Every structure is written in C-alpha cells, then in structure tokens.
CSV table of C-alpha atoms in Angstrom, one decimal:
chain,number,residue,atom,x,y,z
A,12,UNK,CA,37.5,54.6,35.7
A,13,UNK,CA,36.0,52.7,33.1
A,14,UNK,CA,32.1,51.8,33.0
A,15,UNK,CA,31.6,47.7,34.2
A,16,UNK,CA,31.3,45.8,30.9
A,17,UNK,CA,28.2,44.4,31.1
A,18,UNK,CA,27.4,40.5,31.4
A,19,UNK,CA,26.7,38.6,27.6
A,20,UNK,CA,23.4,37.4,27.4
A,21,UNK,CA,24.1,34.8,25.2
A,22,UNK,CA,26.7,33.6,27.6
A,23,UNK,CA,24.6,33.9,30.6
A,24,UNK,CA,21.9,31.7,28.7
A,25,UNK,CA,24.5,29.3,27.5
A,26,UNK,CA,25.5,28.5,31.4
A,27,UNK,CA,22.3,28.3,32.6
A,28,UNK,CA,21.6,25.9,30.0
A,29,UNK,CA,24.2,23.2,30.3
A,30,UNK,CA,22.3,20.1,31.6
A,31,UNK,CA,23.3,19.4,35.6
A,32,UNK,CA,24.9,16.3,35.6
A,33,UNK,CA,25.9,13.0,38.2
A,34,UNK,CA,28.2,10.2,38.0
A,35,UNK,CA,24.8,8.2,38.3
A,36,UNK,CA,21.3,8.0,37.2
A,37,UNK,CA,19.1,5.2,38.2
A,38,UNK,CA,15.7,5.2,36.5
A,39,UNK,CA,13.1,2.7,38.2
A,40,UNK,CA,12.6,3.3,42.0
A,41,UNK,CA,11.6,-0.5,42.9
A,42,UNK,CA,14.0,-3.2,44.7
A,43,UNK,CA,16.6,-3.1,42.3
A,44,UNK,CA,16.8,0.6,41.3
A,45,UNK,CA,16.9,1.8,45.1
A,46,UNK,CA,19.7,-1.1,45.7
A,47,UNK,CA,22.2,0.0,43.2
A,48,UNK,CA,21.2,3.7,44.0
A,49,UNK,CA,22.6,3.0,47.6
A,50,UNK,CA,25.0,0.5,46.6
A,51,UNK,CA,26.8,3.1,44.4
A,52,UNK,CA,26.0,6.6,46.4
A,53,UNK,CA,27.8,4.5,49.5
A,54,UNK,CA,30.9,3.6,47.1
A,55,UNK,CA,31.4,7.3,46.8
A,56,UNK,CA,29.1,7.9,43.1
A,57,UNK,CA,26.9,10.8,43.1
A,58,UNK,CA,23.8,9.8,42.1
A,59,UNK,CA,20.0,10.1,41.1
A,60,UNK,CA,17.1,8.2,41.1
A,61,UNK,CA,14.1,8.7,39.0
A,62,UNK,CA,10.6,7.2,39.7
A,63,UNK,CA,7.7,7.7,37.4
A,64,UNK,CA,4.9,6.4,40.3
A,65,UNK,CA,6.0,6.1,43.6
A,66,UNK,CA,8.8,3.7,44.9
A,67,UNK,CA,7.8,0.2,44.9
A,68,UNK,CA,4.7,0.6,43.3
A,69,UNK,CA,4.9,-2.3,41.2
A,70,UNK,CA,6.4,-5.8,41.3
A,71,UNK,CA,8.6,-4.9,44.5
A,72,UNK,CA,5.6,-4.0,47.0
A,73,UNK,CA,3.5,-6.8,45.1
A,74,UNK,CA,6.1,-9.0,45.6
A,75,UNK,CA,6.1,-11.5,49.4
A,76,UNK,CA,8.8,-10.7,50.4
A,77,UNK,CA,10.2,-13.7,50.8
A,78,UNK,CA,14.2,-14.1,50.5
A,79,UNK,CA,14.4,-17.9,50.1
A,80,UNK,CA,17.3,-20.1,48.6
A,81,UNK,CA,15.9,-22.0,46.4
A,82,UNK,CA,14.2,-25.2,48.1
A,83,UNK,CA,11.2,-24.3,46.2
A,84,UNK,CA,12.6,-25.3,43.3
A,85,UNK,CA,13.1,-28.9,44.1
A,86,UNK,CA,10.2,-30.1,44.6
A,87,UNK,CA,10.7,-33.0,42.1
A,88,UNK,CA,13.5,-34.4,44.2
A,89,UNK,CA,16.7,-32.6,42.7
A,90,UNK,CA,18.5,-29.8,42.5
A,91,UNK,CA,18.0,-27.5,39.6
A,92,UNK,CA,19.9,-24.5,38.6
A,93,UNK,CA,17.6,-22.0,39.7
A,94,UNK,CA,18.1,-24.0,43.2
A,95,UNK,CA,21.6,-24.0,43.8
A,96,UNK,CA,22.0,-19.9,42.2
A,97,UNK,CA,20.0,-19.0,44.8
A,98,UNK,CA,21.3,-21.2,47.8
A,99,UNK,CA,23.5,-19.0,49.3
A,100,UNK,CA,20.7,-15.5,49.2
A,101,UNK,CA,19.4,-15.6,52.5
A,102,UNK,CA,23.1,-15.9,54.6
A,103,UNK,CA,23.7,-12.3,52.1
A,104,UNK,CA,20.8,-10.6,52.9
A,105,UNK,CA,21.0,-11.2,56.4
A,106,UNK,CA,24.4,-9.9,56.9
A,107,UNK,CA,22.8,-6.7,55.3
A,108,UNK,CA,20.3,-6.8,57.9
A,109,UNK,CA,23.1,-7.1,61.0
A,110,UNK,CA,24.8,-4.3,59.2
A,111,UNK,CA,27.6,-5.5,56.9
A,112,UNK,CA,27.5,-5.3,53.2
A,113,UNK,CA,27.4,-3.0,50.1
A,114,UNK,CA,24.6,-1.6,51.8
A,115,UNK,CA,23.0,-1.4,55.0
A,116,UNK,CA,19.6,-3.1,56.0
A,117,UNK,CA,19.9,-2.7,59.8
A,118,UNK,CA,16.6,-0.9,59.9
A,119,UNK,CA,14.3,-3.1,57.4
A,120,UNK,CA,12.0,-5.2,59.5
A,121,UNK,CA,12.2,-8.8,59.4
A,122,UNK,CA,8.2,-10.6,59.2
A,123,UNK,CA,9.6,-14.2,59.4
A,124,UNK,CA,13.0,-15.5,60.2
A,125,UNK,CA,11.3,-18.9,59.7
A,126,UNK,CA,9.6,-20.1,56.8
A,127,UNK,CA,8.0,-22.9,56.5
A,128,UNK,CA,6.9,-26.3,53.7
A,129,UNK,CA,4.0,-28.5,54.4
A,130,UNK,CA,2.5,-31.3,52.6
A,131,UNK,CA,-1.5,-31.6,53.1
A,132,UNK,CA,-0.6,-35.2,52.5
A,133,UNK,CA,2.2,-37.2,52.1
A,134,UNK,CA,4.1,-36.4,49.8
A,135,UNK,CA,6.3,-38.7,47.8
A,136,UNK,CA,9.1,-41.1,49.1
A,137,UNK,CA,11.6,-39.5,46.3
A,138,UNK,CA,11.0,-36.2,48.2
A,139,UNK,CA,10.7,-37.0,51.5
A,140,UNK,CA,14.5,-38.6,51.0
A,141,UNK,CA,15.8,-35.9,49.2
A,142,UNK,CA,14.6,-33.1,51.5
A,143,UNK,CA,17.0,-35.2,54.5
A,144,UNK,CA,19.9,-35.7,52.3
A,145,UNK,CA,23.5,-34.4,52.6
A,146,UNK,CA,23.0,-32.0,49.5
A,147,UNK,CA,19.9,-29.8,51.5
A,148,UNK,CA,21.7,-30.2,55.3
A,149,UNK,CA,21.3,-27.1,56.4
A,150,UNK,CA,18.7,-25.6,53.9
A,151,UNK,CA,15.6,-27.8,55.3
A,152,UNK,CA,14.7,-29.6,58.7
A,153,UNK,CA,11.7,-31.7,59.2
A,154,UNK,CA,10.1,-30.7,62.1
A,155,UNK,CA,8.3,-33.0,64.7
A,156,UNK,CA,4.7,-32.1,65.6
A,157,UNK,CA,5.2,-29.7,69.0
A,158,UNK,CA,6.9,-27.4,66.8
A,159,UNK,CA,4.9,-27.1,64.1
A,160,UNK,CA,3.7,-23.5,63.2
A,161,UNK,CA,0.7,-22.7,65.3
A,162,UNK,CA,-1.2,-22.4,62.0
A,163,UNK,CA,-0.7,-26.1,61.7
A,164,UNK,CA,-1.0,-27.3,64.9
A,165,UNK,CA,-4.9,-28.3,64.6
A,166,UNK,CA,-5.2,-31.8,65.1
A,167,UNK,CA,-7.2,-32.1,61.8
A,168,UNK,CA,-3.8,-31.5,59.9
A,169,UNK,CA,-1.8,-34.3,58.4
A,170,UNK,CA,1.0,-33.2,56.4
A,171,UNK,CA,4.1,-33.3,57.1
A,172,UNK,CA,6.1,-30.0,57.8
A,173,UNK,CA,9.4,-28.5,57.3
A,174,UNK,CA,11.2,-25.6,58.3
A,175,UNK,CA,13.5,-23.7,55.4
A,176,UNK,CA,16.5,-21.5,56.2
A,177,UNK,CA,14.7,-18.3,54.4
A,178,UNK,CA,13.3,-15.5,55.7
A,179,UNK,CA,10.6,-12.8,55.2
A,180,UNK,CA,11.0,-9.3,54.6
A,181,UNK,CA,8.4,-6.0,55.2
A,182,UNK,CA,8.8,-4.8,51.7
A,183,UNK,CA,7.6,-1.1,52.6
A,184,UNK,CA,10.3,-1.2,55.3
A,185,UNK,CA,12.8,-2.5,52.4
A,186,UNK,CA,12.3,0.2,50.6
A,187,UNK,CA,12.1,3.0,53.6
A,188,UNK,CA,15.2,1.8,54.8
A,189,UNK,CA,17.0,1.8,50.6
A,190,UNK,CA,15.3,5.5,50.5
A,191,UNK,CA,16.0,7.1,53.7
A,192,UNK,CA,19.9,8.5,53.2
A,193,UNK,CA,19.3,8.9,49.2
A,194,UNK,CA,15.7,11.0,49.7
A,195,UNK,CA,17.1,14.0,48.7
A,196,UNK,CA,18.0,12.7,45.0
A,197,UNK,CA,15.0,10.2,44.5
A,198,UNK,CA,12.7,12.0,41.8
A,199,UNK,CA,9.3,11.7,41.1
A,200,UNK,CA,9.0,12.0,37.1
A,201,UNK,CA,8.8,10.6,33.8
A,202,UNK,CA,11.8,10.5,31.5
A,203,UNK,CA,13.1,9.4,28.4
A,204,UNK,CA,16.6,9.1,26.6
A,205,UNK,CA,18.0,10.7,23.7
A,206,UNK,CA,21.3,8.9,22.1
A,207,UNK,CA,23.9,10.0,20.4
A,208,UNK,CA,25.0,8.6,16.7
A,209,UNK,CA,27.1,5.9,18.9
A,210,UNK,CA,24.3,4.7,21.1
A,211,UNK,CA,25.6,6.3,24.4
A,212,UNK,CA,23.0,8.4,26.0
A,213,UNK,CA,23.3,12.3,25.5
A,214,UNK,CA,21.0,13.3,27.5
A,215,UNK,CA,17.6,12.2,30.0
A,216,UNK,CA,14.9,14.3,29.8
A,217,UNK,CA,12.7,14.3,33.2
A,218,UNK,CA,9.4,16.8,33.7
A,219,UNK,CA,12.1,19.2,34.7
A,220,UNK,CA,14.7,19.5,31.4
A,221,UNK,CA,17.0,17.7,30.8
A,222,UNK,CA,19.9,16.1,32.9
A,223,UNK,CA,23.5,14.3,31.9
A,224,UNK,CA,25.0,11.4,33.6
A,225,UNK,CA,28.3,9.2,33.3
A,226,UNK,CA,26.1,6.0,33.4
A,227,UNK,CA,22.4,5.6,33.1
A,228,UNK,CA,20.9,2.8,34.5
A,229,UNK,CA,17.5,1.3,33.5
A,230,UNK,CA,15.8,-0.7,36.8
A,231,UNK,CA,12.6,0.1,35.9
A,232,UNK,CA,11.1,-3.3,35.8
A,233,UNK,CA,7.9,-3.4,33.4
A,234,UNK,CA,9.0,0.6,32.3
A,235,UNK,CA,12.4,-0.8,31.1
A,236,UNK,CA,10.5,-2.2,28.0
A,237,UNK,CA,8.8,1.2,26.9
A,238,UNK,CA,12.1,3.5,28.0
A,239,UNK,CA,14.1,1.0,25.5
A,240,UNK,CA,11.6,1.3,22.8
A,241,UNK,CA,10.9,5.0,23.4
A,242,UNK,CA,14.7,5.2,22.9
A,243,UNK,CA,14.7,3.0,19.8
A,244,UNK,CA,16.5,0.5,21.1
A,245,UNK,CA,15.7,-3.4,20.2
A,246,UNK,CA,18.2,-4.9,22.2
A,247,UNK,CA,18.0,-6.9,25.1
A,248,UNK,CA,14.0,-7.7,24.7
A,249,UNK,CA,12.1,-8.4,27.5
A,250,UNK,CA,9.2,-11.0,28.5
A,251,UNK,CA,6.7,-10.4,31.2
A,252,UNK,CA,5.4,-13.1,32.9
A,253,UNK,CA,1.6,-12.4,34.8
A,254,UNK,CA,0.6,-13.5,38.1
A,255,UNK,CA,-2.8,-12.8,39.8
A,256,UNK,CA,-2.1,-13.3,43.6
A,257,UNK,CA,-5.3,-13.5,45.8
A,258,UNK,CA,-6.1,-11.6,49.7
A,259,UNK,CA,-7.7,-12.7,52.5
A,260,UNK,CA,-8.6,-10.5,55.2
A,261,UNK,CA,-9.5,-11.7,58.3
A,262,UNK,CA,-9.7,-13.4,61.9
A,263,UNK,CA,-5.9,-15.5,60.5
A,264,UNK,CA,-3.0,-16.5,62.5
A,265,UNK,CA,0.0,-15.7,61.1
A,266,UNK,CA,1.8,-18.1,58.5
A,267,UNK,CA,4.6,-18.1,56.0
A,268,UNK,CA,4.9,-21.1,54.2
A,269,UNK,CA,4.7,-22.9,50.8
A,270,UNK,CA,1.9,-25.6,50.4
A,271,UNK,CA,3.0,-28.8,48.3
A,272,UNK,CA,1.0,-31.6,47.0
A,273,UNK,CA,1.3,-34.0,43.9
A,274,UNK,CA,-1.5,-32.1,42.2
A,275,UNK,CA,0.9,-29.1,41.7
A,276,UNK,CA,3.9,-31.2,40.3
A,277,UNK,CA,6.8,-29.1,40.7
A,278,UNK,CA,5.5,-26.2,42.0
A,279,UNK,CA,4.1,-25.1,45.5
A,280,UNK,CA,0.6,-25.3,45.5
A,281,UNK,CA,0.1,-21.9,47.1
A,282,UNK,CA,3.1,-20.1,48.5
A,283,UNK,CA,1.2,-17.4,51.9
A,284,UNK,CA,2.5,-14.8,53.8
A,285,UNK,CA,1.1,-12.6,56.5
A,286,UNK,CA,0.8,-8.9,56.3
A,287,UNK,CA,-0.8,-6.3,58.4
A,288,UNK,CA,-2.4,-3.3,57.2
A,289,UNK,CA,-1.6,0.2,59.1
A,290,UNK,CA,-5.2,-0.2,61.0
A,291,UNK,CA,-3.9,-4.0,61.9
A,292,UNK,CA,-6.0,-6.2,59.8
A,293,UNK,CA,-4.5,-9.6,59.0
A,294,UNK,CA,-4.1,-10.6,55.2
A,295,UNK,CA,-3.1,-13.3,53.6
A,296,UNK,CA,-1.4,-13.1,50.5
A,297,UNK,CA,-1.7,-16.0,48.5
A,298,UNK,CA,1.1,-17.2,45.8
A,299,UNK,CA,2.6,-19.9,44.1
A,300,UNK,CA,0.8,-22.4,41.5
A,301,UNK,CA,-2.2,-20.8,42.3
A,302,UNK,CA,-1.3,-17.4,41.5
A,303,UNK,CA,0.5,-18.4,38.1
A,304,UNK,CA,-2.8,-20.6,37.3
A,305,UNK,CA,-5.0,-17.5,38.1
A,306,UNK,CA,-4.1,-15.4,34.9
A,307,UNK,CA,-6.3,-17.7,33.0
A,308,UNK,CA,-9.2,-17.4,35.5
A,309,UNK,CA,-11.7,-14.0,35.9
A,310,UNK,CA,-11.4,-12.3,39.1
A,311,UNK,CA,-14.4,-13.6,40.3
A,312,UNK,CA,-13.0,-17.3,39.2
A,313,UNK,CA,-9.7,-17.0,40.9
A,314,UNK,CA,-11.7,-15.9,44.3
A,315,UNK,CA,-13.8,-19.4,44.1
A,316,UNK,CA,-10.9,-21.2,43.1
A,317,UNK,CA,-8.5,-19.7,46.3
A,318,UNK,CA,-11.9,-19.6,48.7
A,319,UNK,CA,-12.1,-24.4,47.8
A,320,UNK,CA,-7.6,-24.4,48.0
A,321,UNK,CA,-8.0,-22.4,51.6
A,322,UNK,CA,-10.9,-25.1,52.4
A,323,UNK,CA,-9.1,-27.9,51.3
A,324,UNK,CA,-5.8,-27.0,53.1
A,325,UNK,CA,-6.9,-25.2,56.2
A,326,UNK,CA,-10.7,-26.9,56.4
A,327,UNK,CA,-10.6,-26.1,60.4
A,328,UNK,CA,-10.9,-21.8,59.5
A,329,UNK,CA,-13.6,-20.6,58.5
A,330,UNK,CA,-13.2,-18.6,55.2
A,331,UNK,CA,-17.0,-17.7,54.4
A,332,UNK,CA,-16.3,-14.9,57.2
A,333,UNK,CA,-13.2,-13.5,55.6
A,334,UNK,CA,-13.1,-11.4,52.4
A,335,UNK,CA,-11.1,-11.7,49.6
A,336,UNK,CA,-9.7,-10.1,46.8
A,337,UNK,CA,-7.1,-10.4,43.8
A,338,UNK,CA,-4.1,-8.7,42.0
A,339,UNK,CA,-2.5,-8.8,38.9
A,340,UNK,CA,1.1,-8.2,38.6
A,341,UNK,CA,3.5,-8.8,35.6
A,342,UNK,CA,6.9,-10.4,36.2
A,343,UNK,CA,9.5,-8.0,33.9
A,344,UNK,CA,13.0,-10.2,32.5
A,345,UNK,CA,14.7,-10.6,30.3
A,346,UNK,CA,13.4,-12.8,27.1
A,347,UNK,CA,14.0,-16.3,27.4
A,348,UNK,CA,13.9,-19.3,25.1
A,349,UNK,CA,10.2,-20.6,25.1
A,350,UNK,CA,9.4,-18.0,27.7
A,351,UNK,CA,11.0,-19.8,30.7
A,352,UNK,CA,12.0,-18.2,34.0
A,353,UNK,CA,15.3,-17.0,33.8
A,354,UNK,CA,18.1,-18.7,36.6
A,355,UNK,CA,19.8,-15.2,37.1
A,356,UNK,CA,19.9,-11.3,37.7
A,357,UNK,CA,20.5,-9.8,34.1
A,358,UNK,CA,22.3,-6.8,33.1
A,359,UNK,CA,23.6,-5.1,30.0
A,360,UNK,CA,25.3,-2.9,28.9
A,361,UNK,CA,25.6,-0.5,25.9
A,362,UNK,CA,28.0,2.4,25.9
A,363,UNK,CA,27.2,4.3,28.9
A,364,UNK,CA,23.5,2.6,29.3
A,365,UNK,CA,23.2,-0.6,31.3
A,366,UNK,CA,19.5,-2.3,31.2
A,367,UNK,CA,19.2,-5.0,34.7
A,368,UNK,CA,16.5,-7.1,36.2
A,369,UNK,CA,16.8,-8.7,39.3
A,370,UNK,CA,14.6,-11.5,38.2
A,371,UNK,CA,14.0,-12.4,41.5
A,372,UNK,CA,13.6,-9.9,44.5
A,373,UNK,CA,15.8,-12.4,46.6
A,374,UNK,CA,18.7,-11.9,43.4
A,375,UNK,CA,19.0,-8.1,43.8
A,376,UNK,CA,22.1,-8.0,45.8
A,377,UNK,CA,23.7,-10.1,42.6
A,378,UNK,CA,22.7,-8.3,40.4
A,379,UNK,CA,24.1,-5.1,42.6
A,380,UNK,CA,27.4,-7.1,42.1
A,381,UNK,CA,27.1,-7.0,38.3
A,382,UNK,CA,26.3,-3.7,38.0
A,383,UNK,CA,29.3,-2.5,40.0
A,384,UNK,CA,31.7,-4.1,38.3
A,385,UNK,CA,30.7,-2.2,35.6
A,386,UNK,CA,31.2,1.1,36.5
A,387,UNK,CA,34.9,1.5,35.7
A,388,UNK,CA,34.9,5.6,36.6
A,389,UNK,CA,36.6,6.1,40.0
A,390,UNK,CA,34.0,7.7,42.2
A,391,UNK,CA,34.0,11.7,42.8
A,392,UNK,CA,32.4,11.9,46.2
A,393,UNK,CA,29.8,14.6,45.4
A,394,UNK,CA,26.4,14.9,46.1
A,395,UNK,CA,24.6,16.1,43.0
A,396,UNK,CA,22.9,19.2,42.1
A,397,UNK,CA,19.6,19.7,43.8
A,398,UNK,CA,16.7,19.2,41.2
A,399,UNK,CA,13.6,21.3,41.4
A,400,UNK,CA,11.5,18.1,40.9
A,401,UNK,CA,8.9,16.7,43.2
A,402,UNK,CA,10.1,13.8,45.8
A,403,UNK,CA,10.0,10.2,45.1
A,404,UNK,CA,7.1,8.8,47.5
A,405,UNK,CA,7.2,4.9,48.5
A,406,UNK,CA,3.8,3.7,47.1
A,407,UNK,CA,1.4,1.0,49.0
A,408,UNK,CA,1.2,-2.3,48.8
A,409,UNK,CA,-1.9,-3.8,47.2
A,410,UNK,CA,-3.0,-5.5,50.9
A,411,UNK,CA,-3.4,-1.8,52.0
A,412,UNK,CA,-5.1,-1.0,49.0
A,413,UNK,CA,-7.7,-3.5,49.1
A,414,UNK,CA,-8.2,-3.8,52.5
A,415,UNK,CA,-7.1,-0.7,54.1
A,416,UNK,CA,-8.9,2.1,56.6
A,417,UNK,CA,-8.7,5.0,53.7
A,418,UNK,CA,-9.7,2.5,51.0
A,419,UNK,CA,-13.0,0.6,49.4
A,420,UNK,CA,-12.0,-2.0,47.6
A,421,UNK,CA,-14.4,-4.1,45.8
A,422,UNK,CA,-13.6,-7.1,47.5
A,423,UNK,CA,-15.9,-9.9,48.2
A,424,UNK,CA,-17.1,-11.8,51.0
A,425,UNK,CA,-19.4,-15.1,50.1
C-alpha cells in the first residue's frame, strides 16, 4: 500500500488564511449600530458587530433617553419639519417595547411613559393656542393643577403645564436588551478598512486579522469620521455638534420634562430627566438650551449658570445641598448647510459600504428602515464564525461615572 501523501504546507497555510467572513458587519456598538445588528441578525443576516470602547459609551448612554415626537420643536407656534418627521416615533418604539417590530424591546425598561412641558411663566398667547389646536390633538394636553407632576405641585409654581405623548427610555437597559441575543458576535476592537480599486471594501482589519463581509456598515457615531478618513474616503463629511449637559445629585423628586420660557426663544430652556445610579442616588440630568449654551462656558461657569436656572425654576429645592457636575458630548451627522441640525436619519451608500447616523436617538428605527432596504442579498441564515476577540461590554453612563459608589468625581458642591 502506498505511503499517505503528505498534506501541502502552502495549501494548509492558504486555508487557514482566507479571512472568515459574514453577510454583515456593523462597526459602532451605540443605539444605531446594535439596532440594525438586531434588526438584520433577526431577518436571517449573519452578522458582527464591532465596538472600539464599550457599547454605548458615547452619545447613546449620554443621550436622555427621551423618545419624543417632535413638540419640542414648536415652540414658536408652528410645525416645522423636524416636528412632523418625528410625530409618529413614539407610537413605533412602543410597539417594540409590547413586542412587535423589526426588533424586540419587551425587556428595555421604560423611566417615563409621561413627559412633561412647563412654562415658569406664561408663555405666549400664539403658543398657548397652538399647543390646543387640531394639528397637536393627541400629541399635547394641558393639564389642570391636581395633576400636575408632583415636582410641580409646590404652590410657589406658576406655570402652566402640559403633558406630551413621549416617553423615556433606561438607555443601559436599551442597549442590554439590543445586546443580549447578539453577545456572542459583538466585538470589542479597533478596526479599519482597506478598499479595493472600485471603492468596495476588501477587507476589515480588527486586533484579531482581518475579516470579510458582504456589507459593512459604519454606525460608529463620532468614529465614523476617523474610519472614513482612515479609509480615504471624503465623502459624506460629517459635522459634530457639542453639548455640555450638567448633573445634579441629590435629595430630587423625579421629573421628566422640558422647561420653556421667552428667554429661550425656540428652544426648551432646560430639557431634565431623572436617573438612578446602581447605589440609588437621584440625578438630574440637565439638557436643552442650557446644555447647547454651555459649550461656550468653563465647567466651573456652566455649574453657576445651571445651580441660578435650577433656582430660578425650582426656587422651593434647595440646590446648595446637592452636587453638581458637567459632561461634554459631541453630536456626530451628517454635514449640513450652515451647520444646522439635520430633519432625518442619514445613510449612504458606496459599493458594499453604507455610512448612517441616526441623528436623533428617537430616529433609529428609520434609519433601521433605510438601511434594510438596502441590503438586496437574500439572507443565509448562519451564525458566523466565532472570533477569538474579546467581548463587547456595555459602557456607563456619565451619571454613574460622576456620581457613582466605585467612582470620585470631581464634582462640586457650593
């Protein structure tokens, strides 16, 4: 019997070599890249995510959670684009949350299914009409006094108050919930792309080798402008758009709601929502007008400046007891015309690449839309290859980072 030929190196090597590949790859494990990850792994695409960080650590767990439609944005007595794209969000995300949808939110906890507007003093006529016309029925109510939130119930408050139709989402639990079926294909690691002479991506290297995928898509947020550029590609450019949001810690009743006045035109004033940290302090996170303001003022500035706003709205609690602190975030999009904020979820595609931003947290199951309809492959109903990278942790939010047991933040109290 003849001796067993033995195996070819070269050939052994070859095989060994060949990248491992997915239908999918997602690179950016915030709100949007964790979406279309499940979106698409629950239409049947096998697929990978990749996370440089942790998941969420950036504008998703920085965001407030708040899945509105739109009311904000008519504060000067009409409806506005931005207003009426966003009008129908809320009724979409929760039919996630009872279950139904591209994907399935049935175990992300809800903060507020109430959120709520309040003048501290009257605001104008124009408003106050527009607010109970046909157009909003069913987006706004004005509420009588006895059920006012109990935040507002002191007799020293004037304003007037209304409830809105949106809703407030744990953002931690949005993304635990996004992660849990896809945790063994969510990647901690950095990567980059390599293009062929056409423009369609080859290959993505991660910390592990490389890896291959039928579509690649970019969700990375702030990252998406560095992986472009990295990749030498100009096209679509992207603007960022700062914020530096302010925390309170302390003895707070619980409040979601956007504060309005003339002073801040056609803005909120300050946009607040409640958080707890895991040892159950109470924070207030502090947004809106005050918050896009703030990038102008020195930490220590935009503390004074929230510590008088707090006074001046709530003058009954007594903030000299609390401590505060502030965060910066950038707000990744597409670029706009004289820097504006864009009206809608952006994606684009180039050969096999396609660059998104949700623009808005409360736009990601839009832009989940988009994204779909542009995967024309039929799915293959795999699970990809197992990848000898390290898991993709969720990150914390900058509350627990402040103010949390394991943490000592410099925050200040007067």
């Amino acid at each position: 019997m003849p001796a067993a030929t033995p195996p070819d190196p070269t050939l052994a090597e070859s095989v060994t070599n060949v990248p491992s590949h997915s239908q999918i790859a997602v690179i950016g494990g915030g709100i949007a890249g964790l979406w279309l990850a499940s979106q698409l792994s629950r239409a049947g695409y096998s697929t990978r995510l990749f996370e440089k960080t942790a998941l969420g650590q950036g504008q998703t767990l920085a965001s407030q959670g708040m899945i509105h439609g739109g009311i904000k944005y008519t504060l000067e007595g009409f409806t506005t684009t931005a207003s009426e794209t966003i009008a129908a969000m809320p009724s979409v995300w929760e039919a996630a949350i009872a279950g139904h949808g591209p994907v399935d939110l049935s175990d992300t906890r809800c903060l507020s299914k109430d959120y709520f507007l309040f003048s501290d003093s009257r605001i104008t006529s124009r408003v106050t009409a527009f607010f109970g016309s046909k157009s909003l029925r069913g987006r706004i109510d004005a509420l009588d006094r006895n059920d006012y939130p109990a935040a507002l119930q002191h007799p020293d408050f004037k304003g007037l108050v209304y409830r809105l139709q949106d809703l407030v989402l744990d953002t931690g639990s949005l993304l635990e919930t996004l992660a849990r079926p896809l945790r063994p294909h969510l990647y901690r690691s950095e990567t980059t792309l390599a293009l062929d002479a056409e423009g369609r991506v080859r290959t993505i290297s991660t910390d592990q080798g490389p890896v291959t995928a039928d579509y690649v898509i970019l969700a990375a947020g702030e990252g998406t402008g560095e992986l472009l550029a990295n990749a030498g590609i100009q096209q679509p450019a992207m603007q960022l758009r700062p914020l530096q949001q302010v925390m309170i810690e302390g003895e707070l009743p619980e409040l979601w709601a956007h504060a309005v006045s003339l002073s801040a035109a056609a803005k909120p004033r300050v946009t607040i929502t409640t958080h707890h940290t895991a040892d159950g302090r109470t924070v207030w996170y502090l947004g809106g007008n005050l918050a896009e303001t703030g990038v102008d003022r020195s930490r220590e500035a935009q503390i004074r400046f929230a510590r008088t706003e707090m006074k001046a709205l709530f003058p009954w609690l007594n903030f000299d007891a609390m401590r505060f602190d502030t965060f910066f975030v950038n707000r990744a999009e597409p670029a706009q015309d004289n820097h504006h904020r864009p009206d809608f979820p952006f994606c684009h595609q180039q050969q096999n690449l396609i660059v998104c931003w949700p623009t808005k947290l409360t736009l990601t199951p839009m832009l989940g839309n988009q994204v779909s309809n542009l995967i024309s492959a039929p799915p293959d109903h795999r699970q990809p290859e197992q990848l000898s990278l390290p898991p993709a942790e969720t990150g914390a939010s900058p509350w627990e980072q402040a103010f949390g047991a394991d943490t000592s933040a410099g925050n200040v109290r007067p």
